[in-house]
Coordinates of C-alpha atoms and ligand atoms in Angstrom, one line a residue:
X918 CA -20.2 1.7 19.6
X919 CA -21.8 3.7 17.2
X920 CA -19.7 4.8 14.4
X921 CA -19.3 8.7 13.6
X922 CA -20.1 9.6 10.2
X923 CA -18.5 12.7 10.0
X924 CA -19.0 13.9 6.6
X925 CA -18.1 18.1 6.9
X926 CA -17.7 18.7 3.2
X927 CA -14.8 20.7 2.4
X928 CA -15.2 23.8 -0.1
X929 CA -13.0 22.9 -2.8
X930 CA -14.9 19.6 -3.3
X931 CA -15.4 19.1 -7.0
X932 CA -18.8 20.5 -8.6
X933 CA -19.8 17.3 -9.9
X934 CA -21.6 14.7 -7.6
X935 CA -21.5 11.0 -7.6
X936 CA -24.5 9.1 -8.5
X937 CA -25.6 8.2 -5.0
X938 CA -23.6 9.3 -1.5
X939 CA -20.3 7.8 -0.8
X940 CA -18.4 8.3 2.0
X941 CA -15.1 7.5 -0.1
X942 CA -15.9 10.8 -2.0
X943 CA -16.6 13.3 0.8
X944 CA -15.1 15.0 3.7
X945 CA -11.4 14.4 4.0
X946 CA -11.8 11.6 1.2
X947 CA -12.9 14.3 -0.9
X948 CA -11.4 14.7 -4.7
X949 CA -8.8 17.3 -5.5
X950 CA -9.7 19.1 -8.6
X951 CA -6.1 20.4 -9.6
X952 CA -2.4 19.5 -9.7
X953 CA -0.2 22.0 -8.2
X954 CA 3.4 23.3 -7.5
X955 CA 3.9 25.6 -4.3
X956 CA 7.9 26.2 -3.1
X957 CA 9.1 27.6 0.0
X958 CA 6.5 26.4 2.2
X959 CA 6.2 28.2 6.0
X960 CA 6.5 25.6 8.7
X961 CA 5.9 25.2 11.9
X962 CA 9.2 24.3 13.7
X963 CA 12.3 24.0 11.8
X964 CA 12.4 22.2 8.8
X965 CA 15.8 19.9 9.7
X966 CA 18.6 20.8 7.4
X967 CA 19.9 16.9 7.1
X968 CA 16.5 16.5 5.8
X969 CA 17.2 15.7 2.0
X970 CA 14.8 14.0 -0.3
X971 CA 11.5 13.4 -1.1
X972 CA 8.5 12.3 0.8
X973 CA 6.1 11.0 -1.8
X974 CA 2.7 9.8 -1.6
X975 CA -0.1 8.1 -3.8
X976 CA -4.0 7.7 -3.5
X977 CA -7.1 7.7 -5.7
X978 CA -8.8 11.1 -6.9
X979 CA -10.9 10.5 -9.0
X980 CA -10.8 13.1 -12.6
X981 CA -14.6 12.3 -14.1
X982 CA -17.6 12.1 -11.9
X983 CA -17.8 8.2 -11.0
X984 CA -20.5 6.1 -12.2
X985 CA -22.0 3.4 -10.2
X986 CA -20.5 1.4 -7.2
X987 CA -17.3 3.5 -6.5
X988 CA -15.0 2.1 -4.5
X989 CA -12.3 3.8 -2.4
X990 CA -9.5 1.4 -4.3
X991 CA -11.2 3.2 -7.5
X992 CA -9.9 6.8 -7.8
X993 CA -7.3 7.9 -10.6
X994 CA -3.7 8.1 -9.1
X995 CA -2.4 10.9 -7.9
X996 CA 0.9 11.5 -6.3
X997 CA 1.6 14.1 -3.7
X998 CA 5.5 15.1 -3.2
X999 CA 6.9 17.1 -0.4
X1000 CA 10.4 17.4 -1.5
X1001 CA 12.9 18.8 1.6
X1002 CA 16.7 20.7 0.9
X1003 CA 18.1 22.9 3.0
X1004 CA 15.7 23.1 5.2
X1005 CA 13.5 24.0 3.0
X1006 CA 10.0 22.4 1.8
X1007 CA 8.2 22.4 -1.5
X1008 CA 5.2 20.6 -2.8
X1009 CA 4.1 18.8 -5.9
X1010 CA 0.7 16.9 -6.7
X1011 CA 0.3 15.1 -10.1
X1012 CA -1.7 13.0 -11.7
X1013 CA -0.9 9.3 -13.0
X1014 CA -1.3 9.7 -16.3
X1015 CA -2.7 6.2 -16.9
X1016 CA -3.5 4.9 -20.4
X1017 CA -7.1 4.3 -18.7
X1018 CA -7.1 7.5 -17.4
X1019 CA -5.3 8.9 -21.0
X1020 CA -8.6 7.1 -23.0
X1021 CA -11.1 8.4 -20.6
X1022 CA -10.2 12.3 -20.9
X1023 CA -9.8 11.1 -25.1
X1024 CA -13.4 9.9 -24.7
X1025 CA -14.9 12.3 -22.1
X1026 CA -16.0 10.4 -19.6
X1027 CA -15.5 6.7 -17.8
X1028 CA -14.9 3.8 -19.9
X1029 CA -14.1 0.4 -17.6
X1030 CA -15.9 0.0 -14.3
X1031 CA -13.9 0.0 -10.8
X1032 CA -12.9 -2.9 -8.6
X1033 CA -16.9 -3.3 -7.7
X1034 CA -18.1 -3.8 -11.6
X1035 CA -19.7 -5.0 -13.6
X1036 CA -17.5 -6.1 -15.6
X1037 CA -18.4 -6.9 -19.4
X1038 CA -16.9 -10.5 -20.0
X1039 CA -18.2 -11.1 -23.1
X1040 CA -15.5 -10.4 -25.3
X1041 CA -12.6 -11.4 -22.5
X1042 CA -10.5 -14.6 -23.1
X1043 CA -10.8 -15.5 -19.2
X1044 CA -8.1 -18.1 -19.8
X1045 CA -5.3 -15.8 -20.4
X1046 CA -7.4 -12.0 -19.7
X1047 CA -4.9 -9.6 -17.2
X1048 CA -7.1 -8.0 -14.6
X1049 CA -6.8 -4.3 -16.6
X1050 CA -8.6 -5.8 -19.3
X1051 CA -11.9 -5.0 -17.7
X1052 CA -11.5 -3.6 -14.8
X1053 CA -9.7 0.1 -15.0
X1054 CA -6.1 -0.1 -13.7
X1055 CA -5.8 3.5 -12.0
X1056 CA -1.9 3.1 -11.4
X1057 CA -3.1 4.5 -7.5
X1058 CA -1.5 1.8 -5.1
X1059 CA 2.0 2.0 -4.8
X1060 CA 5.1 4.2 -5.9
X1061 CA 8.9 2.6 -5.9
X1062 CA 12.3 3.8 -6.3
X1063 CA 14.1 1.1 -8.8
X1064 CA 16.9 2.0 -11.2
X1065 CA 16.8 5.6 -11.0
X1066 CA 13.0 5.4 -11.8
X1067 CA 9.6 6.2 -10.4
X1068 CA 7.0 3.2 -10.8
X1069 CA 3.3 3.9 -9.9
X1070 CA 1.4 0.5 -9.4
X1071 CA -2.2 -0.5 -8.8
X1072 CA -2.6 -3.2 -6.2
X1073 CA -4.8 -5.2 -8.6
X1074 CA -1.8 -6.3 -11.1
X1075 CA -1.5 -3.5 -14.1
X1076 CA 0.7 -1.6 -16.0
X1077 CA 4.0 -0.1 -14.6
X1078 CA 3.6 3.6 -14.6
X1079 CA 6.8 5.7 -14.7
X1080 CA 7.2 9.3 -13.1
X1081 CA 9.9 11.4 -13.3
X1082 CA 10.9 12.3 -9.9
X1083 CA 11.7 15.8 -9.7
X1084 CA 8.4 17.2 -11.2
X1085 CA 5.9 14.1 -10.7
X1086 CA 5.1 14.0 -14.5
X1087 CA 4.0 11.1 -16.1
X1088 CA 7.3 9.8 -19.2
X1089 CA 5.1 6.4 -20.0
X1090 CA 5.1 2.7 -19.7
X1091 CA 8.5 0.7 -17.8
X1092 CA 8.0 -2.7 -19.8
X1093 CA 11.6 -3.5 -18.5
X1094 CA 12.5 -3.7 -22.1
X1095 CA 9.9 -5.3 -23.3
X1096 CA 10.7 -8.5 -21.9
X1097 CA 7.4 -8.9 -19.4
X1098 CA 4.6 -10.0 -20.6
X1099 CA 2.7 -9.9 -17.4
X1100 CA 0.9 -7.1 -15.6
X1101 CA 2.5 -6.7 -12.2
X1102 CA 0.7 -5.7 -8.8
X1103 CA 1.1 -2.8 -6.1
X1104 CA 4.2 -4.1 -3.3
X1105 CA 7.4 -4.9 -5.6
X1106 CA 10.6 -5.2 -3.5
X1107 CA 13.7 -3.6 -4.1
X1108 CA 16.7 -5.3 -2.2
X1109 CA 19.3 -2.4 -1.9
X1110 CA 22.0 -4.6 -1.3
X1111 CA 21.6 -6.2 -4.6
X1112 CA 19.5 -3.5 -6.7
X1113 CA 17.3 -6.3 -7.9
X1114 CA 13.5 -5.5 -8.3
X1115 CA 11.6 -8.5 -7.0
X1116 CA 7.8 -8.6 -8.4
X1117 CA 4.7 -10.7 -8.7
X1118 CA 1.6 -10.7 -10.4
X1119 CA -2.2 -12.5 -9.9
X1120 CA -5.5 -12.6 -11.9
X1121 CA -9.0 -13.2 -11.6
X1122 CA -9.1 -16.3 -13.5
X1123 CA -5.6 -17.7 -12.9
X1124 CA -5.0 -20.2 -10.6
X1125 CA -1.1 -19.3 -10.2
X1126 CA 0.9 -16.4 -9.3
X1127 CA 3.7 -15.0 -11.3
X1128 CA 7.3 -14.4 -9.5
X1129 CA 9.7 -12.0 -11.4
X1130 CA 12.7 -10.7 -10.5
X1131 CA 14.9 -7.6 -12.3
X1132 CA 18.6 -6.8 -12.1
X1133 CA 19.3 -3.7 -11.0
X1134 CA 19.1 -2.2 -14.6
X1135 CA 15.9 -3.0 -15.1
X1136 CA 16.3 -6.2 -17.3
X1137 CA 14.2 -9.5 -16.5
X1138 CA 16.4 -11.7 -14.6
X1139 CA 14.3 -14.2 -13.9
X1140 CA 10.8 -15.4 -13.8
X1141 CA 8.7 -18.5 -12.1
X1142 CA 4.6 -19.7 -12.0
X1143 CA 3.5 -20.6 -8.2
X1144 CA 0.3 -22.6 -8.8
X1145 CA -2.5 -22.2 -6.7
X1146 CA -5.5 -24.2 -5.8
X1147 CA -7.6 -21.2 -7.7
X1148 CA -7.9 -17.8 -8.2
X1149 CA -6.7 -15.6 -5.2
X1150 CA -6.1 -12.1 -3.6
X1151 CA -2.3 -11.7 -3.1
X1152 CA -1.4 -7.8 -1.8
X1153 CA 2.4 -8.0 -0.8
X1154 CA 5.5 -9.7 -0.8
X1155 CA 8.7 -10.1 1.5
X1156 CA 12.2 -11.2 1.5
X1157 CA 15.4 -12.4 2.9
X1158 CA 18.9 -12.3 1.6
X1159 CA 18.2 -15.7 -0.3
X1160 CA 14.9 -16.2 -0.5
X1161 CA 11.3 -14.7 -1.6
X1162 CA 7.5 -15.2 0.5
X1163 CA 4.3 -15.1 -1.6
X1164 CA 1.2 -15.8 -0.3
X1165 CA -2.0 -18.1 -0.6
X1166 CA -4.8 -16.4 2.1
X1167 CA -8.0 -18.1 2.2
X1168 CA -9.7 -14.5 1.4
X1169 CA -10.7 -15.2 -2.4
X1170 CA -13.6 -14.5 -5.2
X1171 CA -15.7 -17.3 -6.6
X1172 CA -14.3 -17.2 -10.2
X1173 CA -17.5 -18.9 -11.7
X1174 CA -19.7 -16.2 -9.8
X1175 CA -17.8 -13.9 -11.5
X1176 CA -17.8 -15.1 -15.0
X1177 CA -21.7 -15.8 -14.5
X1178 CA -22.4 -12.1 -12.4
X1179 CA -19.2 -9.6 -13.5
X1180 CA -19.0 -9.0 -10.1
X1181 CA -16.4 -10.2 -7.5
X1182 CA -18.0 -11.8 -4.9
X1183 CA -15.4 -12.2 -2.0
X1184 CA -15.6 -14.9 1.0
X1185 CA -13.5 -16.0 4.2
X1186 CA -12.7 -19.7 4.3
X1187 CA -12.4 -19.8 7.8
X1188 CA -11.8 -23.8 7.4
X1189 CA -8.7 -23.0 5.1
X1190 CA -4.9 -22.3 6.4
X1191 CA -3.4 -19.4 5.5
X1192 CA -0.2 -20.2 3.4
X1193 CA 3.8 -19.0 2.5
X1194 CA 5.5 -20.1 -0.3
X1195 CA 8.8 -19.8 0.2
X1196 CA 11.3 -19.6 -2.9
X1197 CA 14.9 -19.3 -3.0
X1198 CA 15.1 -15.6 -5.0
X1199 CA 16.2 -17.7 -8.1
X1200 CA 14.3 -20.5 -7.8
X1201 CA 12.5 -22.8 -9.8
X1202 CA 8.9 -25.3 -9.4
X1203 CA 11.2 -27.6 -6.9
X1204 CA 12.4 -25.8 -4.8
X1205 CA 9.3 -23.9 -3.6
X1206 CA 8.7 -24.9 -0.2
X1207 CA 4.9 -24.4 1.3
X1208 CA 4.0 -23.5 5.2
X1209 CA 0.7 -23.5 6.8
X1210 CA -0.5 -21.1 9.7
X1211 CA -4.2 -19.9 11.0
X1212 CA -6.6 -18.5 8.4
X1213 CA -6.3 -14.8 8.5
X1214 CA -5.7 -12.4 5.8
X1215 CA -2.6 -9.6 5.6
X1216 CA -2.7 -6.7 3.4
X1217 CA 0.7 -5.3 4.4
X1218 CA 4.4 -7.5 6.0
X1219 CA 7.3 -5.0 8.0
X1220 CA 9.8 -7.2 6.7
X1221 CA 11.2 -11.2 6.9
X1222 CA 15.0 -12.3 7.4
X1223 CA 17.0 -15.2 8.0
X1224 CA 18.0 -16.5 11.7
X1225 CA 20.0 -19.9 11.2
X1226 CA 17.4 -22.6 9.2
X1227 CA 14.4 -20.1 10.1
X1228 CA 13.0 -17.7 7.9
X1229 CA 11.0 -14.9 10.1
X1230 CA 8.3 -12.7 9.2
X1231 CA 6.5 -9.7 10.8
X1232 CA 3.3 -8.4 9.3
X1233 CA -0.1 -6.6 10.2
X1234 CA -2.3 -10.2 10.8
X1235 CA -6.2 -9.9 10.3
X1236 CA -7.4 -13.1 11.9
X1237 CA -11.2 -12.2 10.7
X1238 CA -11.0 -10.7 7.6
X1239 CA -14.5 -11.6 7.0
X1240 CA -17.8 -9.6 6.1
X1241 CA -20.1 -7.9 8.9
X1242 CA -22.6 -5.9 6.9
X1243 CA -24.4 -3.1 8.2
X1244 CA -27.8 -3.2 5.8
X1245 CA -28.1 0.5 6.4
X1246 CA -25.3 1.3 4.7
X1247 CA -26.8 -0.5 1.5
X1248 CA -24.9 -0.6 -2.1
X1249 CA -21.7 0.4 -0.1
X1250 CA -22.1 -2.1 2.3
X1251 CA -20.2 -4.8 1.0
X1252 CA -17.1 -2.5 0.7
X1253 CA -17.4 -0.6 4.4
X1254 CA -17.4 -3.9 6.1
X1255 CA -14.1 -5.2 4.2
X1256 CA -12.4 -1.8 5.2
X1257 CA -13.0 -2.1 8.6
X1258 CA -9.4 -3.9 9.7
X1259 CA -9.3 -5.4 12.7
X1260 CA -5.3 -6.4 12.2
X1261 CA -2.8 -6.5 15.0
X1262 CA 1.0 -7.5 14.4
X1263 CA 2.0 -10.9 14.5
X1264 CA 5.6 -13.5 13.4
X1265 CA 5.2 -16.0 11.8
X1266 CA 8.5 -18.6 11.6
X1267 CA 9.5 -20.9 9.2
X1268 CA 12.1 -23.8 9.3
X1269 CA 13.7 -24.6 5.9
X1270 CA 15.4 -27.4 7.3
X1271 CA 12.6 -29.7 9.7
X1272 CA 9.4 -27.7 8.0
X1273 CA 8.2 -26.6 11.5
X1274 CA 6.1 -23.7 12.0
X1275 CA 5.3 -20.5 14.9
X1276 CA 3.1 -17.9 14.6
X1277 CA 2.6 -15.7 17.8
X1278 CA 0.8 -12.1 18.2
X1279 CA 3.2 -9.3 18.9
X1280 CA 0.8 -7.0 20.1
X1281 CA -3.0 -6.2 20.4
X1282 CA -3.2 -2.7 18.8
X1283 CA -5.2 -2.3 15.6
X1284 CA -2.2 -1.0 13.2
X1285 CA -1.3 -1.5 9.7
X1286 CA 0.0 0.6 6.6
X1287 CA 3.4 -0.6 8.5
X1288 CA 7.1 0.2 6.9
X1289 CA 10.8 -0.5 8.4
X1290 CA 13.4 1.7 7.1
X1291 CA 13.0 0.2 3.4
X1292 CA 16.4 0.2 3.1
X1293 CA 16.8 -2.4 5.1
X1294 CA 14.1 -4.9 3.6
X1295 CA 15.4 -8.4 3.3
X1296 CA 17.2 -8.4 6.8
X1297 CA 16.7 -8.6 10.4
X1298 CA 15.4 -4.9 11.1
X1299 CA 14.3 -3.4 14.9
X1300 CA 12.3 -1.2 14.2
X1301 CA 9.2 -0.1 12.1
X1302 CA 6.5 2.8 11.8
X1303 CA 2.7 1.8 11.3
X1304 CA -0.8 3.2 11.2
X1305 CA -2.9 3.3 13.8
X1306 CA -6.7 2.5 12.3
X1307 CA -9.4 5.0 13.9
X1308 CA -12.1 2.4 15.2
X1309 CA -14.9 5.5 15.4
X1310 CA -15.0 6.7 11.9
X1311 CA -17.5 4.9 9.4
X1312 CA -14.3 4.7 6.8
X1313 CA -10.8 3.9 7.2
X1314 CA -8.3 6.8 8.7
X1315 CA -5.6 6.9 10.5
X1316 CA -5.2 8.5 13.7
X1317 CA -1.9 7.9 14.9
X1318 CA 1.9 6.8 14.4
X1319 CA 3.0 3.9 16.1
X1320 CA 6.7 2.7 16.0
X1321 CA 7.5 -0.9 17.4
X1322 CA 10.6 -2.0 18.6
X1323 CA 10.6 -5.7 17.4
X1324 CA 13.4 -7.0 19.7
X1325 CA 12.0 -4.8 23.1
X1326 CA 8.6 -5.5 21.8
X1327 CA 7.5 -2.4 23.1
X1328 CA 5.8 0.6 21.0
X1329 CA 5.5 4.7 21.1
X1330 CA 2.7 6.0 20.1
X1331 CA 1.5 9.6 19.0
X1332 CA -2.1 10.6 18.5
X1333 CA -2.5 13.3 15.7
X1334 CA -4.5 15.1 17.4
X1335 CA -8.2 16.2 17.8
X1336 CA -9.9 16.1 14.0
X1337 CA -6.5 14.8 12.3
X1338 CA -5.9 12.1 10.5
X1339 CA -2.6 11.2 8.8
X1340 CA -1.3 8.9 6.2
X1341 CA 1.3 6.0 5.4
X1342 CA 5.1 7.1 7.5
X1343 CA 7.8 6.4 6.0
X1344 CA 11.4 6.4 7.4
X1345 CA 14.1 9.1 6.0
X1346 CA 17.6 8.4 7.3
X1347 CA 19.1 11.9 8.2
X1348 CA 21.9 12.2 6.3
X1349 CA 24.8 10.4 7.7
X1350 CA 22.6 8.6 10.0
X1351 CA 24.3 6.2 12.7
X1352 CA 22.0 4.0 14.1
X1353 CA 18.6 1.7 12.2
X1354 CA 16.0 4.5 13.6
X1355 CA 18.5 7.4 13.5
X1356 CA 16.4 10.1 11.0
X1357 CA 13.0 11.2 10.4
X1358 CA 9.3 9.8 10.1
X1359 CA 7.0 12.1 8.0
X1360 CA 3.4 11.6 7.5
X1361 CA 0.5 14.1 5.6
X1362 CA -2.2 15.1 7.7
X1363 CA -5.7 16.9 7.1
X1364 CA -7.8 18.2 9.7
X1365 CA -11.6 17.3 9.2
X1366 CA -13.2 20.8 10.4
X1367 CA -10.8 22.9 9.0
X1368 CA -9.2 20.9 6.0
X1369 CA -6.0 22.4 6.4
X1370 CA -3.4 19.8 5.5
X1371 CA 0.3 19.9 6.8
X1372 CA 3.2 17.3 6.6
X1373 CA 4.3 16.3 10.1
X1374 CA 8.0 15.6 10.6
X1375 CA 9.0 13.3 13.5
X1376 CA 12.4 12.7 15.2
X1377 CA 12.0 8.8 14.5
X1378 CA 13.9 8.2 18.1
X1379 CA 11.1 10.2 19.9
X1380 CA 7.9 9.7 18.3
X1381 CA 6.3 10.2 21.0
X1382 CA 7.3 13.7 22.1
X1383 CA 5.1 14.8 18.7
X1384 CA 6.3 16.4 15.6
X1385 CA 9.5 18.5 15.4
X1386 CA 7.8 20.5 12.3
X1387 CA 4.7 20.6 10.6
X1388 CA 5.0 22.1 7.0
X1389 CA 1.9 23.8 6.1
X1390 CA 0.5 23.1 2.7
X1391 CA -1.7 25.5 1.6
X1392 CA -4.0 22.9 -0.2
X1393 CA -6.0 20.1 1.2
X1394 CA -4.4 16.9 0.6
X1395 CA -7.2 13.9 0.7
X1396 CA -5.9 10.5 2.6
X1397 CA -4.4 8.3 0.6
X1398 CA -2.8 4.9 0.5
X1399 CA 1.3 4.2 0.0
X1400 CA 4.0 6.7 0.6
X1401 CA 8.2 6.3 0.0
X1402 CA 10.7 8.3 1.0
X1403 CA 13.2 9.0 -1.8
X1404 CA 17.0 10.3 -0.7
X1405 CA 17.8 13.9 -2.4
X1406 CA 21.0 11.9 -4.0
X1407 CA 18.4 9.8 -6.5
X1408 CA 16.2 12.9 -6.8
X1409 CA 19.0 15.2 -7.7
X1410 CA 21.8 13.4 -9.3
Ligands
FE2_2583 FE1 -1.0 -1.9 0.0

């Protein structure tokens, strides 16, 4: 099947151009130019009144013109906040205010080169060198609620980037006290039984992962190195009550290519397992325990818990994540082909006491960008809402919201609609909620003819009947990547 390139260029699209045509900068990817406050936004539907909080949702937008390879992982962060009280809907975008981003409006113009490179090695100590060091950390990945703080984090281990959350602004660095001494990546946990913040970070040139963990106020608790056989791509983490699951996925760079090219040159070991470490949540060299399962590669887990000696995991399994280039889509090729997820849910067990293993597929859709109700992370959860990945479109959109039921094993499904494509749903318990999927899914959408953006509100126990309201935003919100849903009681104190 031919793949649509539908590149309708919306009319707000910034005046400058990049230096050759990307897809990741046009139609609905395109750039916003501004930031923005609107209040008392018209909706379609009612806007529920046990709707309180804060729908919040990062993604690249690029501020200078890029130069060379962009990628889509490359833009600056941005966050976009629809914020909901008394039935009432107001929205907030905002850039991360990086100190990349911070140095390049100082300078003028770009300073380190994206995820794609070059990178300049000469002057980096690859022993010890954190990703950011040459490669600009855009803070655009991932936003978490921990100790009454916003934290923007980029999925290739950087700084912590802290946001107020009433007004999206930028108040600096979260060093947790100055105790870390590590960069940390996108997909922290927060246990909201416990309040503890549990964290890992990676590097090109390291062949070991770093395992924190953070009390609830924000103070390093405790900290562990995982070695590895070399240098890998780690994106996200899960846990149970007791323990923690990193992982080893035979998706990696060549490390020497890199130091010899500044570029990352990424290959599936299809001969490889893909591997868990399992670690009790204080844990030290020991105790970690190591499982093996079929090669694959997962960006995104639902969740993991404990069922007598097992530890079990759901995630969103690509069992081929490797490289199908289409030569006429040159320069970009490389990065079109590893965005084209073929991923499908699967469980994975693990036994703590005999070491035996089961991995089985859950379904066959292609889904990821997958969330339970976060609030329940860490124990055994029904239900969760995920993406469903348009297979028509040259780059990657989402087209639908799918919600499994993980005991039933059965799913609900709702298609945007003609030309729309949403982003990452997360849960928001109504207030007072009574049952795991009693609340509200929400999810942005743009329209690719029209551009008009609204936020869709679903009854999270009939996804399937559509959206009970659909806030209009009077900008165009591009896609984006990770979204939270942040109760009005921690937004408002
Ligand atoms: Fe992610």
């Amino acid at each position: 099947m031919a793949l649509r390139k539908s590149f309708k260029d919306p009319p707000d699209r910034p005046t400058w151009s990049a230096e050759f045509d990307n897809p990741y900068l046009r139609g609905l990817h395109t750039p916003v130019t501004t930031e923005a406050t609107v209040v008392d936004l018209e909706a379609d539907g009612e806007i529920p009144r046990d709707l309180y909080g804060a729908y919040l949702r990062t993604g690249p937008n690029p501020v200078f013109a890029p130069p060379g390879d962009y990628h889509w992982f490359d833009g600056d962060g941005m966050v976009h906040g629809l914020y909901f009280r008394d039935g009432k809907a107001s929205y907030i975008r905002k850039w991360v205010k990086t100190p990349a981003l911070a140095e390049e409006i100082a300078k003028g113009g770009p300073q380190l080169p994206g995820v794609m490179g070059p990178f300049d090695l000469s002057a980096v100590d690859t022993s010890r060198a954190h990703n950011n060091e040459y490669c600009k950390d855009t803070g655009n990945t991932d936003i978490i609620w921990h100790n009454r703080q916003l934290l923007a984090l980029w999925y290739n281990a950087g700084a912590v980037n802290a946001l107020d959350p009433q007004t999206l602004d930028t108040s600096g660095l979260q060093d947790f006290g100055g105790a870390l001494d590590a960069t940390l990546s996108a997909h922290p946990k927060v246990d909201r039984a416990t309040g503890e913040l549990l964290a890992f970070d990676y590097g090109d040139f390291r062949s070991d992962l770093g395992y924190y963990v953070f009390d609830a106020a924000g103070r390093l608790a405790h900290k562990l190195k995982i070695d590895l056989p070399g240098p890998r791509l780690p994106h996200d983490l899960s846990f149970t009550t007791h323990y923690t699951i990193l992982h080893d996925f035979p998706l990696f760079h060549d490390a020497e290519a890199l130091r010899q090219t500044g570029r990352r040159v990424l290959s599936f070991h299809r001969d490889m397992p893909t591997r868990y470490a399992v670690v009790p949540r204080y844990g030290s060299t020991a105790d970690i325990r190591w499982f093996e399962f079929e090669p694959g590669y997962v960006l995104h887990m639902v969740n993991a818990w404990e069922e007598g000696d097992w530890i079990v995991m759901d995630g969103c399994f690509q069992p081929d994540p490797s490289i199908r280039r289409d030569p006429a889509e040159g320069r970009l090729g490389s990065m079109l082909a590893y965005l084209r997820y073929r991923a499908h849910l699967r469980r994975w067990r693990m036994n703590l006491r005999t070491g035996e293993v089961r991995e089985e597929q859950l379904d066959d859709l292609n889904v990821e960008f997958c969330l339970p109700d976060t609030n329940l992370c860490g124990v055994k959860t029904r239900y969760s809402y995920h993406q469903l990945m348009s297979e028509e479109t040259q780059t990657l959109l989402f087209k639908g919201l799918v919600k499994y039921d993980h005991e039933t094993l059965s799913r609900e499904i709702c298609d945007y609609g003609p030309g729309n494509y949403g982003t990452e749903s997360p849960f928001a318990p109504r207030e007072g909620a009574k049952a795991e999927d009693d609340g509200y899914v929400l999810t942005l959408v743009t329209n690719e003819d029209d551009f008009r953006s609204n936020c869709f509100i679903f009854n999270a126990q009939a996804i399937g009947d559509g959206p009970v309201a659909k806030v209009r935003i009077p900008l165009r919100v591009p896609t984006g990547f990770h979204a939270k849903w942040v109760p009005g009681g921690d937004i408002w104190p």
